[in-house]
Amino acid sequence: MIKFQNVTKIYGGGQGQVKALDGVSLEVKKGEIYGVIGFSGAGKSSLIRCVNNLERPSAGKVIVDGHDLTGLTPKQIRSIKKGIGMVFQHFNLLNSKTVFANVAMPLKLLKVPKEQIKARVDELLDFVGLSDKAAAYPDQLSGGQKQRIGIARALATQPSILLCDEATSALDPQTTSSILQLLKRINKEYGITILIITHEMAVIREICDKVAVMEKGRMIEEGTVFEVFSSPKTETARNFVGTVIHDHIPAHVHELTEDRSGSHPIYKINFIGKSTGQPLISDISKRFGLDVNVLFGNITELQGTPFGNMIVEFRGTDTEIQKTLAYIREKEIKIKEVARHAG
Ligand SMILES: Nc1ncnc2c1ncn2[C@@H]1O[C@H](COP(=O)(O)OP(=O)(O)OP(=O)(O)O)[C@@H](O)[C@H]1O
Ligand SMILES: [Mg+2]
């Protein structure tokens, strides 16, 4: 659907030359919500702008719906661009025009008949929940409302691809969330493929199926959101994951796990895509008569799958503990002894 093949983008020339993209290859499949994350200057905007021809790659290919953009005539590109909507960080609305006129703009440019424009704009304003604002001006709207209008405008020509460049970066967390839910609805109800650029891992976590991590013009890591969050491979990805998943063990628990002299064993249990903590704990205490003391727990859900870890202390006879360990391992849940705790 969208394919980047070894895309390089160089701005300027001579001394002032900047390599914004350095051999990036990635593929966004039809119907996916694909996120690209990276720090400022990583090349994210350059990448997304190559999809709708706002930038042209210096080398490599960008293929949209089977068409290699680099080899098309301007007329062919215009026709492909009809199928691509774009949402911007700062909304890019025309302040001198009403909400209705802003959403109608792309259709007007395509010389769509007036009644059809009216029907389509009404439908879109209804979809984004702002039918009552048709006659208002952008200045009279909140940031979240402005972005809803930006999204309605991007959808006017019934695109099959929606590009979002930091679409929520100017919004507060709650408004961000409502915009992300709207994007999710667009993906589900209209089957639109969405490519999202962001520097916030929370955005990736909330709606993306897949994620690519960019650094200095290169794509350094890629995978499903679950893969990258549960086992990030690069330092940069680990840092991004750390901004939303706080799984460092508190100091007092850490101290306990360093004490190896005691008699009650302490274990670390990793839940990666397996059953969540609480049912397991009550299951094993009932089943094996163990006294389980949870010292620390951090279980979250990613794409509907539990993920996290727990530090537990088992109090029971050796036999009870051995049986419990065998039972847990049978469930393919990772558990390892980290310490013995006196008392
Ligand atoms: N039109 C341009 N002319 C020259 N250099 C540019 C141009 N656009 C971007 N750059 C440079 O290319 C590099 C990548 O920029 P880009 O805007 O793609 O990064 P980004 O990841 O989107 O950053 P941000 O998170 O700040 O938006 C930066 O070093 C930037 O200064
Ligand atoms: Mg950018």
Coordinates of N, CA, C and O in Angstrom, one line a residue, residues 161-296:
I161 N -5.8 6.6 2.1 CA -4.7 6.8 3.0 C -4.8 8.1 3.8 O -5.1 9.1 3.1
L162 N -4.6 8.1 5.1 CA -4.5 9.3 5.8 C -3.2 9.5 6.5 O -2.7 8.6 7.1
L163 N -2.5 10.6 6.2 CA -1.2 10.9 6.8 C -1.4 11.9 7.9 O -2.0 12.9 7.8
C164 N -0.8 11.6 9.1 CA -0.9 12.5 10.2 C 0.5 12.9 10.7 O 1.2 12.0 11.3
D165 N 0.8 14.1 10.6 CA 2.1 14.6 11.0 C 2.0 15.3 12.3 O 1.6 16.4 12.4
E166 N 2.3 14.6 13.4 CA 2.1 15.2 14.8 C 0.7 15.8 15.0 O 0.6 16.9 15.6
A167 N -0.3 15.1 14.6 CA -1.6 15.6 14.6 C -2.1 15.9 16.0 O -3.1 16.7 16.2
T168 N -1.5 15.3 17.0 CA -2.0 15.6 18.4 C -1.0 16.3 19.3 O -1.2 16.5 20.4
S169 N 0.2 16.7 18.7 CA 1.2 17.3 19.5 C 0.9 18.7 20.1 O 1.5 19.1 21.0
A170 N -0.1 19.3 19.5 CA -0.4 20.6 20.0 C -1.6 20.6 21.0 O -2.1 21.6 21.5
L171 N -2.0 19.3 21.4 CA -3.2 19.1 22.2 C -2.9 18.6 23.6 O -1.9 17.9 23.8
D172 N -3.8 18.8 24.5 CA -3.6 18.2 25.9 C -3.9 16.8 25.8 O -4.5 16.3 24.9
P173 N -3.5 16.0 26.9 CA -3.6 14.5 26.8 C -5.1 14.1 26.6 O -5.3 13.1 25.8
Q174 N -6.0 14.7 27.2 CA -7.4 14.2 27.1 C -7.9 14.5 25.7 O -8.6 13.6 25.1
T175 N -7.6 15.7 25.1 CA -8.1 16.0 23.8 C -7.3 15.0 22.8 O -7.9 14.5 21.8
T176 N -6.0 14.8 23.1 CA -5.3 13.9 22.3 C -6.0 12.5 22.2 O -6.2 12.0 21.1
S177 N -6.4 12.0 23.3 CA -7.1 10.8 23.4 C -8.3 10.7 22.5 O -8.6 9.8 21.8
S178 N -9.1 11.8 22.6 CA -10.4 11.8 21.8 C -10.1 11.9 20.3 O -10.8 11.3 19.5
I179 N -9.0 12.6 19.9 CA -8.6 12.6 18.5 C -8.1 11.3 18.0 O -8.4 10.8 16.9
L180 N -7.4 10.6 18.9 CA -6.9 9.3 18.5 C -8.0 8.3 18.4 O -8.0 7.5 17.5
Q181 N -9.0 8.4 19.2 CA -10.2 7.5 19.1 C -10.9 7.8 17.8 O -11.4 6.9 17.1
L182 N -10.9 9.1 17.4 CA -11.6 9.4 16.1 C -10.8 8.8 15.0 O -11.4 8.2 14.0
L183 N -9.5 8.9 15.0 CA -8.6 8.3 14.0 C -8.9 6.7 13.9 O -9.0 6.1 12.8
K184 N -9.0 6.1 15.1 CA -9.3 4.7 15.1 C -10.6 4.4 14.5 O -10.7 3.4 13.7
R185 N -11.6 5.2 14.7 CA -12.9 5.0 14.1 C -12.8 5.1 12.5 O -13.5 4.4 11.8
I186 N -12.0 6.1 12.1 CA -11.8 6.3 10.7 C -11.2 5.1 10.0 O -11.6 4.6 9.0
N187 N -10.3 4.5 10.8 CA -9.6 3.3 10.3 C -10.6 2.1 10.2 O -10.6 1.4 9.2
K188 N -11.4 2.0 11.3 CA -12.3 0.8 11.4 C -13.5 1.0 10.4 O -13.8 0.1 9.7
E189 N -14.1 2.1 10.5 CA -15.4 2.3 9.7 C -15.2 2.5 8.2 O -15.9 2.1 7.4
Y190 N -14.1 3.3 7.9 CA -13.8 3.5 6.5 C -12.7 2.7 5.9 O -12.4 2.7 4.7
G191 N -12.1 1.9 6.7 CA -11.0 1.0 6.3 C -9.8 1.8 5.7 O -9.0 1.3 4.9
I192 N -9.6 3.0 6.2 CA -8.5 3.9 5.7 C -7.2 3.5 6.4 O -7.1 3.3 7.6
T193 N -6.2 3.4 5.6 CA -4.8 3.1 6.1 C -4.3 4.4 6.7 O -4.4 5.5 6.1
I194 N -3.7 4.3 7.9 CA -3.2 5.6 8.5 C -1.7 5.5 8.8 O -1.3 4.5 9.4
L195 N -1.0 6.5 8.4 CA 0.4 6.6 8.8 C 0.6 7.8 9.7 O 0.2 8.9 9.3
I196 N 1.0 7.5 10.9 CA 1.1 8.6 11.9 C 2.6 8.8 12.3 O 3.3 7.9 12.5
I197 N 2.9 10.1 12.4 CA 4.2 10.5 12.8 C 4.1 11.1 14.2 O 3.2 12.0 14.4
T198 N 4.9 10.8 15.1 CA 4.8 11.3 16.4 C 6.1 11.3 17.2 O 7.0 10.5 16.8
H199 N 6.3 12.0 18.2 CA 7.4 11.8 19.1 C 6.9 11.3 20.5 O 7.7 11.2 21.4
E200 N 5.6 11.0 20.5 CA 5.1 10.5 21.8 C 4.7 9.0 21.7 O 3.9 8.6 20.9
M201 N 5.3 8.2 22.6 CA 5.1 6.8 22.6 C 3.7 6.5 23.0 O 3.1 5.4 22.6
A202 N 3.0 7.4 23.8 CA 1.6 7.1 24.2 C 0.7 7.1 23.0 O -0.3 6.3 23.0
V203 N 1.0 7.9 22.0 CA 0.2 7.9 20.8 C 0.3 6.5 20.1 O -0.7 5.9 19.6
I204 N 1.6 6.0 20.0 CA 1.8 4.8 19.3 C 1.1 3.7 20.1 O 0.4 2.8 19.5
R205 N 1.2 3.7 21.4 CA 0.6 2.7 22.2 C -0.9 2.7 22.1 O -1.5 1.6 22.0
E206 N -1.5 3.8 22.0 CA -2.9 3.9 22.0 C -3.6 3.4 20.7 O -4.6 2.8 20.8
I207 N -3.0 3.7 19.6 CA -3.8 3.3 18.4 C -3.0 2.5 17.3 O -3.6 2.0 16.4
C208 N -1.7 2.5 17.4 CA -1.0 1.9 16.3 C -0.9 0.3 16.3 O -0.9 -0.3 17.4
D209 N -0.9 -0.3 15.1 CA -0.7 -1.7 15.0 C 0.8 -2.0 14.9 O 1.3 -2.9 15.5
K210 N 1.5 -1.1 14.1 CA 2.9 -1.3 14.0 C 3.7 0.0 14.2 O 3.1 1.0 14.1
V211 N 4.9 -0.2 14.5 CA 5.7 1.1 14.8 C 7.1 0.9 14.2 O 7.7 -0.2 14.2
A212 N 7.6 2.0 13.7 CA 9.0 2.1 13.3 C 9.7 3.2 14.1 O 9.1 4.3 14.3
V213 N 10.9 3.0 14.5 CA 11.7 4.0 15.3 C 12.7 4.6 14.3 O 13.5 3.8 13.7
M214 N 12.7 5.9 14.3 CA 13.7 6.6 13.4 C 14.7 7.3 14.2 O 14.4 7.9 15.3
E215 N 15.9 7.3 13.7 CA 17.0 8.1 14.3 C 18.0 8.6 13.3 O 18.4 7.7 12.5
K216 N 18.3 9.9 13.3 CA 19.2 10.4 12.3 C 19.0 10.0 10.9 O 19.9 9.5 10.2
G217 N 17.7 10.0 10.5 CA 17.4 9.7 9.1 C 17.3 8.2 8.8 O 17.0 7.8 7.6
R218 N 17.6 7.3 9.8 CA 17.5 5.9 9.5 C 16.4 5.3 10.3 O 16.0 5.7 11.4
M219 N 15.9 4.2 9.8 CA 14.9 3.4 10.5 C 15.7 2.4 11.3 O 16.3 1.5 10.7
I220 N 15.7 2.5 12.6 CA 16.6 1.6 13.4 C 15.9 0.4 14.0 O 16.5 -0.5 14.5
E221 N 14.5 0.5 14.0 CA 13.8 -0.7 14.6 C 12.4 -0.6 14.1 O 11.8 0.4 13.9
E222 N 11.8 -1.8 14.0 CA 10.4 -1.9 13.4 C 9.8 -3.2 13.9 O 10.4 -4.2 14.2
G223 N 8.5 -3.1 14.1 CA 7.8 -4.3 14.5 C 6.3 -4.0 14.9 O 5.9 -2.9 14.8
T224 N 5.6 -5.0 15.4 CA 4.3 -4.7 15.9 C 4.5 -3.9 17.2 O 5.6 -4.0 17.8
V225 N 3.4 -3.2 17.6 CA 3.6 -2.4 18.8 C 3.9 -3.4 20.0 O 4.7 -3.1 20.8
F226 N 3.3 -4.5 20.0 CA 3.6 -5.5 21.1 C 5.0 -5.9 21.1 O 5.7 -5.9 22.1
E227 N 5.6 -6.2 19.9 CA 7.0 -6.7 19.9 C 7.9 -5.6 20.4 O 8.8 -5.8 21.2
V228 N 7.7 -4.4 19.9 CA 8.7 -3.3 20.2 C 8.5 -2.9 21.7 O 9.5 -2.6 22.3
F229 N 7.3 -2.9 22.2 CA 7.1 -2.5 23.6 C 7.6 -3.6 24.5 O 8.1 -3.3 25.6
S230 N 7.4 -4.9 24.1 CA 7.7 -5.9 25.1 C 9.2 -6.3 25.0 O 9.8 -6.7 26.0
S231 N 9.8 -6.1 23.8 CA 11.3 -6.4 23.7 C 12.0 -5.4 22.8 O 12.4 -5.8 21.7
P232 N 12.1 -4.2 23.2 CA 12.8 -3.2 22.3 C 14.3 -3.6 22.2 O 14.9 -4.1 23.1
K233 N 14.8 -3.4 21.0 CA 16.2 -3.9 20.7 C 17.2 -2.8 20.8 O 18.3 -3.0 21.2
T234 N 16.8 -1.6 20.5 CA 17.8 -0.5 20.5 C 17.6 0.3 21.8 O 16.5 0.4 22.3
E235 N 18.7 1.0 22.1 CA 18.6 1.9 23.3 C 17.5 3.0 23.1 O 16.8 3.3 24.0
T236 N 17.4 3.5 21.9 CA 16.4 4.6 21.6 C 15.0 4.0 21.8 O 14.2 4.7 22.4
A237 N 14.8 2.8 21.3 CA 13.4 2.3 21.4 C 13.2 2.0 22.9 O 12.1 2.3 23.4
R238 N 14.2 1.5 23.6 CA 14.0 1.3 25.1 C 13.7 2.5 25.8 O 12.8 2.6 26.7
N239 N 14.3 3.6 25.5 CA 14.0 4.9 26.1 C 12.6 5.4 25.8 O 11.9 5.8 26.7
F240 N 12.2 5.2 24.5 CA 10.8 5.6 24.2 C 9.8 4.7 25.0 O 8.8 5.2 25.5
V241 N 10.0 3.4 25.0 CA 9.1 2.5 25.7 C 9.1 2.9 27.2 O 8.0 3.0 27.8
G242 N 10.3 3.3 27.8 CA 10.3 3.7 29.2 C 9.5 4.9 29.5 O 9.1 5.1 30.6
T243 N 9.2 5.7 28.5 CA 8.4 6.9 28.8 C 6.9 6.6 29.0 O 6.2 7.4 29.6
V244 N 6.5 5.4 28.6 CA 5.1 5.0 28.9 C 4.9 3.8 29.8 O 3.9 3.6 30.4
I245 N 5.9 2.9 29.8 CA 5.8 1.7 30.7 C 6.9 1.8 31.8 O 8.1 1.8 31.5
H246 N 6.4 2.1 33.0 CA 7.3 2.3 34.1 C 7.4 1.0 34.8 O 6.6 0.7 35.7
D247 N 8.5 0.2 34.5 CA 8.6 -1.1 35.1 C 9.8 -1.2 36.0 O 10.2 -2.3 36.3
H248 N 10.4 0.0 36.3 CA 11.6 -0.2 37.2 C 11.1 -0.6 38.6 O 10.1 0.0 39.1
I249 N 11.8 -1.5 39.2 CA 11.4 -2.0 40.5 C 11.7 -1.0 41.6 O 12.9 -0.5 41.6
P250 N 10.8 -0.6 42.5 CA 11.1 0.3 43.5 C 12.2 -0.1 44.4 O 12.5 -1.3 44.6
A251 N 12.9 0.9 45.0 CA 14.2 0.7 45.7 C 14.0 -0.3 46.9 O 14.8 -1.2 47.1
H252 N 12.8 -0.2 47.6 CA 12.7 -1.1 48.8 C 12.5 -2.6 48.4 O 13.0 -3.5 49.1
V253 N 11.9 -2.8 47.2 CA 11.8 -4.1 46.7 C 13.1 -4.6 46.2 O 13.5 -5.8 46.4
H254 N 13.8 -3.7 45.6 CA 15.2 -4.0 45.1 C 16.1 -4.5 46.2 O 16.8 -5.5 46.1
E255 N 16.0 -3.8 47.4 CA 16.8 -4.2 48.5 C 16.5 -5.6 49.0 O 17.3 -6.4 49.3
L256 N 15.2 -5.9 49.0 CA 14.7 -7.3 49.4 C 15.3 -8.3 48.5 O 15.8 -9.4 48.9
T257 N 15.3 -8.0 47.2 CA 15.8 -9.0 46.2 C 17.3 -9.2 46.2 O 17.9 -10.1 45.7
E258 N 18.0 -8.2 46.9 CA 19.4 -8.3 47.0 C 19.9 -9.2 48.2 O 21.0 -9.6 48.4
D259 N 18.9 -9.4 49.1 CA 19.2 -10.1 50.3 C 19.0 -11.6 50.0 O 17.9 -12.1 49.8
R260 N 20.1 -12.3 50.0 CA 20.1 -13.7 49.6 C 20.2 -14.7 50.8 O 20.5 -15.9 50.7
S261 N 20.1 -14.2 52.0 CA 20.4 -15.0 53.2 C 19.1 -15.6 53.8 O 19.2 -16.6 54.6
G262 N 18.0 -15.2 53.4 CA 16.7 -15.6 54.1 C 16.2 -16.9 53.6 O 16.8 -17.7 52.9
S263 N 15.0 -17.2 54.1 CA 14.4 -18.6 53.8 C 13.2 -18.5 52.8 O 12.9 -19.6 52.2
H264 N 12.6 -17.4 52.7 CA 11.5 -17.3 51.7 C 11.9 -16.9 50.4 O 12.5 -15.8 50.2
P265 N 11.7 -17.7 49.4 CA 12.2 -17.3 48.1 C 11.4 -16.2 47.4 O 10.2 -16.2 47.6
I266 N 12.1 -15.4 46.7 CA 11.4 -14.3 46.0 C 11.6 -14.5 44.5 O 12.7 -14.9 44.0
Y267 N 10.6 -14.4 43.7 CA 10.6 -14.6 42.3 C 10.2 -13.4 41.5 O 9.3 -12.7 41.9
K268 N 10.7 -13.4 40.3 CA 10.2 -12.4 39.3 C 9.5 -13.2 38.3 O 10.0 -14.2 37.7
I269 N 8.2 -12.8 38.0 CA 7.4 -13.4 37.0 C 7.2 -12.4 35.8 O 6.8 -11.3 36.0
N270 N 7.5 -12.9 34.6 CA 7.3 -12.0 33.5 C 6.1 -12.5 32.7 O 6.0 -13.6 32.4
F271 N 5.2 -11.6 32.6 CA 4.0 -11.9 31.8 C 4.1 -11.2 30.4 O 4.0 -10.0 30.3
I272 N 4.4 -12.0 29.4 CA 4.4 -11.5 28.1 C 3.5 -12.2 27.2 O 3.7 -13.3 26.8
G273 N 2.3 -11.6 27.1 CA 1.3 -12.3 26.2 C 0.7 -13.5 26.9 O -0.1 -14.2 26.3
K274 N 0.9 -13.7 28.2 CA 0.3 -14.8 28.9 C -0.7 -14.3 29.9 O -1.0 -13.1 29.9
S275 N -1.3 -15.2 30.7 CA -2.4 -14.7 31.6 C -1.9 -13.6 32.5 O -0.7 -13.5 32.8
T276 N -2.8 -12.8 32.9 CA -2.4 -11.7 33.8 C -2.1 -12.1 35.2 O -2.3 -13.3 35.5
G277 N -1.5 -11.3 36.0 CA -1.0 -11.6 37.3 C -2.1 -12.1 38.3 O -2.0 -13.2 38.8
Q278 N -3.1 -11.3 38.5 CA -4.0 -11.6 39.6 C -4.7 -13.0 39.5 O -4.6 -13.8 40.5
P279 N -5.2 -13.4 38.4 CA -5.8 -14.8 38.3 C -4.7 -15.9 38.6 O -5.0 -16.8 39.3
L280 N -3.5 -15.7 38.2 CA -2.5 -16.7 38.4 C -2.2 -16.8 39.9 O -2.1 -17.9 40.5
I281 N -2.1 -15.6 40.6 CA -1.7 -15.6 42.0 C -2.8 -16.3 42.8 O -2.5 -17.2 43.6
S282 N -4.1 -16.0 42.5 CA -5.1 -16.7 43.3 C -5.2 -18.1 42.9 O -5.5 -19.0 43.8
D283 N -5.0 -18.4 41.7 CA -5.0 -19.8 41.2 C -3.9 -20.7 42.0 O -4.3 -21.7 42.6
I284 N -2.7 -20.2 42.0 CA -1.7 -21.0 42.7 C -1.8 -21.1 44.2 O -1.5 -22.1 44.8
S285 N -2.3 -20.0 44.8 CA -2.5 -20.1 46.2 C -3.6 -21.1 46.6 O -3.5 -21.8 47.6
K286 N -4.6 -21.1 45.8 CA -5.7 -22.1 46.0 C -5.2 -23.5 45.7 O -5.4 -24.4 46.5
R287 N -4.6 -23.7 44.6 CA -4.2 -25.0 44.1 C -3.1 -25.6 45.0 O -3.2 -26.8 45.2
F288 N -2.2 -24.9 45.4 CA -1.0 -25.5 46.1 C -0.9 -25.0 47.6 O 0.0 -25.4 48.3
G289 N -1.9 -24.3 48.1 CA -1.9 -23.9 49.5 C -0.8 -23.0 49.8 O -0.4 -22.9 51.0
L290 N -0.2 -22.3 48.9 CA 0.9 -21.4 49.1 C 0.4 -20.0 49.6 O -0.7 -19.6 49.3
D291 N 1.2 -19.4 50.4 CA 1.0 -18.0 50.8 C 1.8 -17.1 49.9 O 3.0 -17.2 49.9
V292 N 1.1 -16.4 49.0 CA 1.9 -15.6 48.1 C 1.8 -14.1 48.5 O 0.7 -13.6 48.7
N293 N 2.9 -13.5 48.6 CA 3.0 -12.1 48.9 C 3.5 -11.3 47.7 O 4.7 -11.5 47.3
V294 N 2.7 -10.5 47.2 CA 3.1 -9.7 46.0 C 3.8 -8.4 46.5 O 3.3 -7.6 47.1
L295 N 5.1 -8.3 46.1 CA 5.9 -7.2 46.5 C 5.9 -6.1 45.5 O 6.1 -4.9 45.9
F296 N 5.7 -6.4 44.3 CA 5.6 -5.4 43.2 C 4.9 -6.0 42.0 O 5.0 -7.2 41.7

